[in-house]
Amino acid sequence: MILSGVWVFHTVRGDLEKARRFGVEFVRMTELEPTPGLMLAGNFVLGCTLFHLGQLEESLDHMTAATRAHSSPSESVLALFAGPDIGVFCRAYLAHLAWHREDGNRAQAHAAEAVATAQRMRHP
């Protein structure tokens, strides 16, 4: 999906407000074609941007939705950005979000889950 490439471009440039708008559009597009892979990617894109904008509660909502849409490693429109399993990336963001919310136990659990998921993939 082209929106993922435009989102990455604006995110890397630090133009997070534009990236957020593309994230919102991405999520709206996934509502038209609600497949788990697109829902995962759309919620990740918007959740990631909201995190970097300091909108932690909204980010948490989208990262949680992304992990709910993730069932197993699958081809993602964000594979070049997030690697072979975007679920690992989502869990890492959930760890950051929990830490920022001063929930060290949950942060540690999410981080451990991200590492365990990555190790099960056995992908460099």
mmCIF file of C-alpha atoms in Angstrom:
data_model
loop_
_atom_site.group_PDB
_atom_site.id
_atom_site.type_symbol
_atom_site.label_atom_id
_atom_site.label_comp_id
_atom_site.label_asym_id
_atom_site.label_seq_id
_atom_site.Cartn_x
_atom_site.Cartn_y
_atom_site.Cartn_z
ATOM 1 C CA MET A 1 0.000 0.000 0.000
ATOM 2 C CA ILE A 2 1.431 3.341 -1.057
ATOM 3 C CA LEU A 3 0.334 5.017 2.185
ATOM 4 C CA SER A 4 2.919 3.015 4.120
ATOM 5 C CA GLY A 5 5.742 4.360 1.946
ATOM 6 C CA VAL A 6 4.531 7.950 2.263
ATOM 7 C CA TRP A 7 4.166 7.466 6.020
ATOM 8 C CA VAL A 8 7.756 6.170 6.332
ATOM 9 C CA PHE A 9 9.020 9.113 4.255
ATOM 10 C CA HIS A 10 7.382 11.717 6.490
ATOM 11 C CA THR A 11 8.269 9.859 9.697
ATOM 12 C CA VAL A 12 11.957 9.712 8.791
ATOM 13 C CA ARG A 13 11.899 13.402 7.854
ATOM 14 C CA GLY A 14 10.445 14.175 11.279
ATOM 15 C CA ASP A 15 7.268 15.617 9.791
ATOM 16 C CA LEU A 16 5.131 13.762 12.295
ATOM 17 C CA GLU A 17 1.948 15.752 11.782
ATOM 18 C CA LYS A 18 1.908 14.780 8.093
ATOM 19 C CA ALA A 19 2.800 11.215 9.078
ATOM 20 C CA ARG A 20 -0.132 11.234 11.527
ATOM 21 C CA ARG A 21 -2.525 12.354 8.780
ATOM 22 C CA PHE A 22 -1.334 9.507 6.538
ATOM 23 C CA GLY A 23 -1.734 7.129 9.481
ATOM 24 C CA VAL A 24 -5.331 8.248 9.983
ATOM 25 C CA GLU A 25 -5.971 7.779 6.266
ATOM 26 C CA PHE A 26 -4.350 4.326 6.399
ATOM 27 C CA VAL A 27 -6.650 3.260 9.250
ATOM 28 C CA ARG A 28 -9.687 4.577 7.351
ATOM 29 C CA MET A 29 -8.631 2.555 4.302
ATOM 30 C CA THR A 30 -8.332 -0.615 6.402
ATOM 31 C CA GLU A 31 -11.923 -0.100 7.527
ATOM 32 C CA LEU A 32 -12.962 -0.428 3.869
ATOM 33 C CA GLU A 33 -10.958 -3.655 3.473
ATOM 34 C CA PRO A 34 -10.681 -5.081 7.007
ATOM 35 C CA THR A 35 -8.064 -7.787 6.536
ATOM 36 C CA PRO A 36 -5.905 -8.652 9.577
ATOM 37 C CA GLY A 37 -2.654 -7.694 7.806
ATOM 38 C CA LEU A 38 -3.888 -4.260 6.785
ATOM 39 C CA MET A 39 -5.537 -3.637 10.164
ATOM 40 C CA LEU A 40 -2.277 -4.578 11.859
ATOM 41 C CA ALA A 41 -0.221 -2.278 9.627
ATOM 42 C CA GLY A 42 -2.662 0.634 9.786
ATOM 43 C CA ASN A 43 -2.924 0.588 13.558
ATOM 44 C CA PHE A 44 0.840 0.201 13.890
ATOM 45 C CA VAL A 45 1.486 3.181 11.595
ATOM 46 C CA LEU A 46 -0.896 5.444 13.474
ATOM 47 C CA GLY A 47 0.121 4.135 16.902
ATOM 48 C CA CYS A 48 3.800 4.673 16.145
ATOM 49 C CA THR A 49 3.220 8.241 15.001
ATOM 50 C CA LEU A 50 1.026 9.076 17.979
ATOM 51 C CA PHE A 51 3.733 7.699 20.286
ATOM 52 C CA HIS A 52 6.314 10.040 18.802
ATOM 53 C CA LEU A 53 3.874 12.943 19.054
ATOM 54 C CA GLY A 54 3.506 12.234 22.787
ATOM 55 C CA GLN A 55 -0.122 11.118 22.486
ATOM 56 C CA LEU A 56 0.474 8.013 24.553
ATOM 57 C CA GLU A 57 -3.088 6.972 25.374
ATOM 58 C CA GLU A 58 -4.163 7.136 21.736
ATOM 59 C CA SER A 59 -0.980 5.332 20.719
ATOM 60 C CA LEU A 60 -1.728 2.586 23.228
ATOM 61 C CA ASP A 61 -5.203 2.110 21.742
ATOM 62 C CA HIS A 62 -3.786 1.630 18.241
ATOM 63 C CA MET A 63 -0.844 -0.578 19.285
ATOM 64 C CA THR A 64 -3.241 -2.763 21.256
ATOM 65 C CA ALA A 65 -5.523 -3.023 18.213
ATOM 66 C CA ALA A 66 -2.491 -3.892 16.080
ATOM 67 C CA THR A 67 -1.434 -6.732 18.363
ATOM 68 C CA ARG A 68 -5.018 -8.046 18.414
ATOM 69 C CA ALA A 69 -4.908 -8.189 14.591
ATOM 70 C CA HIS A 70 -1.570 -10.052 14.698
ATOM 71 C CA SER A 71 -1.859 -13.807 14.817
ATOM 72 C CA SER A 72 1.335 -15.048 13.189
ATOM 73 C CA PRO A 73 4.212 -13.793 11.066
ATOM 74 C CA SER A 74 2.846 -12.736 7.735
ATOM 75 C CA GLU A 75 3.799 -10.582 4.802
ATOM 76 C CA SER A 76 3.288 -6.957 5.726
ATOM 77 C CA VAL A 77 3.213 -3.812 3.652
ATOM 78 C CA LEU A 78 5.723 -2.533 6.231
ATOM 79 C CA ALA A 79 8.194 -5.432 5.918
ATOM 80 C CA LEU A 80 11.010 -3.190 4.655
ATOM 81 C CA PHE A 81 10.493 -0.827 7.597
ATOM 82 C CA ALA A 82 9.611 -3.174 10.448
ATOM 83 C CA GLY A 83 11.206 -6.449 9.415
ATOM 84 C CA PRO A 84 9.662 -9.842 8.762
ATOM 85 C CA ASP A 85 7.207 -9.698 11.692
ATOM 86 C CA ILE A 86 5.614 -6.383 12.573
ATOM 87 C CA GLY A 87 4.161 -8.000 15.705
ATOM 88 C CA VAL A 88 7.623 -7.838 17.288
ATOM 89 C CA PHE A 89 7.731 -4.102 16.602
ATOM 90 C CA CYS A 90 4.236 -3.624 18.089
ATOM 91 C CA ARG A 91 5.176 -5.442 21.282
ATOM 92 C CA ALA A 92 8.329 -3.333 21.612
ATOM 93 C CA TYR A 93 6.232 -0.164 21.342
ATOM 94 C CA LEU A 94 3.840 -1.555 23.948
ATOM 95 C CA ALA A 95 6.852 -1.954 26.255
ATOM 96 C CA HIS A 96 7.808 1.698 25.699
ATOM 97 C CA LEU A 97 4.230 2.807 26.292
ATOM 98 C CA ALA A 98 3.977 0.856 29.551
ATOM 99 C CA TRP A 99 7.297 2.293 30.733
ATOM 100 C CA HIS A 100 6.146 5.853 29.977
ATOM 101 C CA ARG A 101 2.978 5.132 31.953
ATOM 102 C CA GLU A 102 5.197 4.050 34.884
ATOM 103 C CA ASP A 103 4.172 0.404 34.660
ATOM 104 C CA GLY A 104 7.570 -1.262 34.852
ATOM 105 C CA ASN A 105 6.211 -4.787 35.296
ATOM 106 C CA ARG A 106 4.054 -4.570 32.192
ATOM 107 C CA ALA A 107 6.901 -2.912 30.253
ATOM 108 C CA GLN A 108 9.198 -5.783 31.167
ATOM 109 C CA ALA A 109 6.556 -8.354 30.186
ATOM 110 C CA HIS A 110 5.944 -6.728 26.785
ATOM 111 C CA ALA A 111 9.688 -6.464 26.133
ATOM 112 C CA ALA A 112 10.176 -10.129 27.036
ATOM 113 C CA GLU A 113 7.299 -11.096 24.746
ATOM 114 C CA ALA A 114 8.812 -9.075 21.877
ATOM 115 C CA VAL A 115 12.193 -10.760 22.345
ATOM 116 C CA ALA A 116 10.632 -14.235 22.617
ATOM 117 C CA THR A 117 8.578 -13.646 19.458
ATOM 118 C CA ALA A 118 11.674 -12.486 17.586
ATOM 119 C CA GLN A 119 13.679 -15.469 18.766
ATOM 120 C CA ARG A 120 10.985 -17.912 17.637
ATOM 121 C CA MET A 121 11.242 -16.489 14.114
ATOM 122 C CA ARG A 122 14.924 -17.373 13.916
ATOM 123 C CA HIS A 123 15.350 -14.734 11.222
ATOM 124 C CA PRO A 124 18.509 -12.611 11.198
#
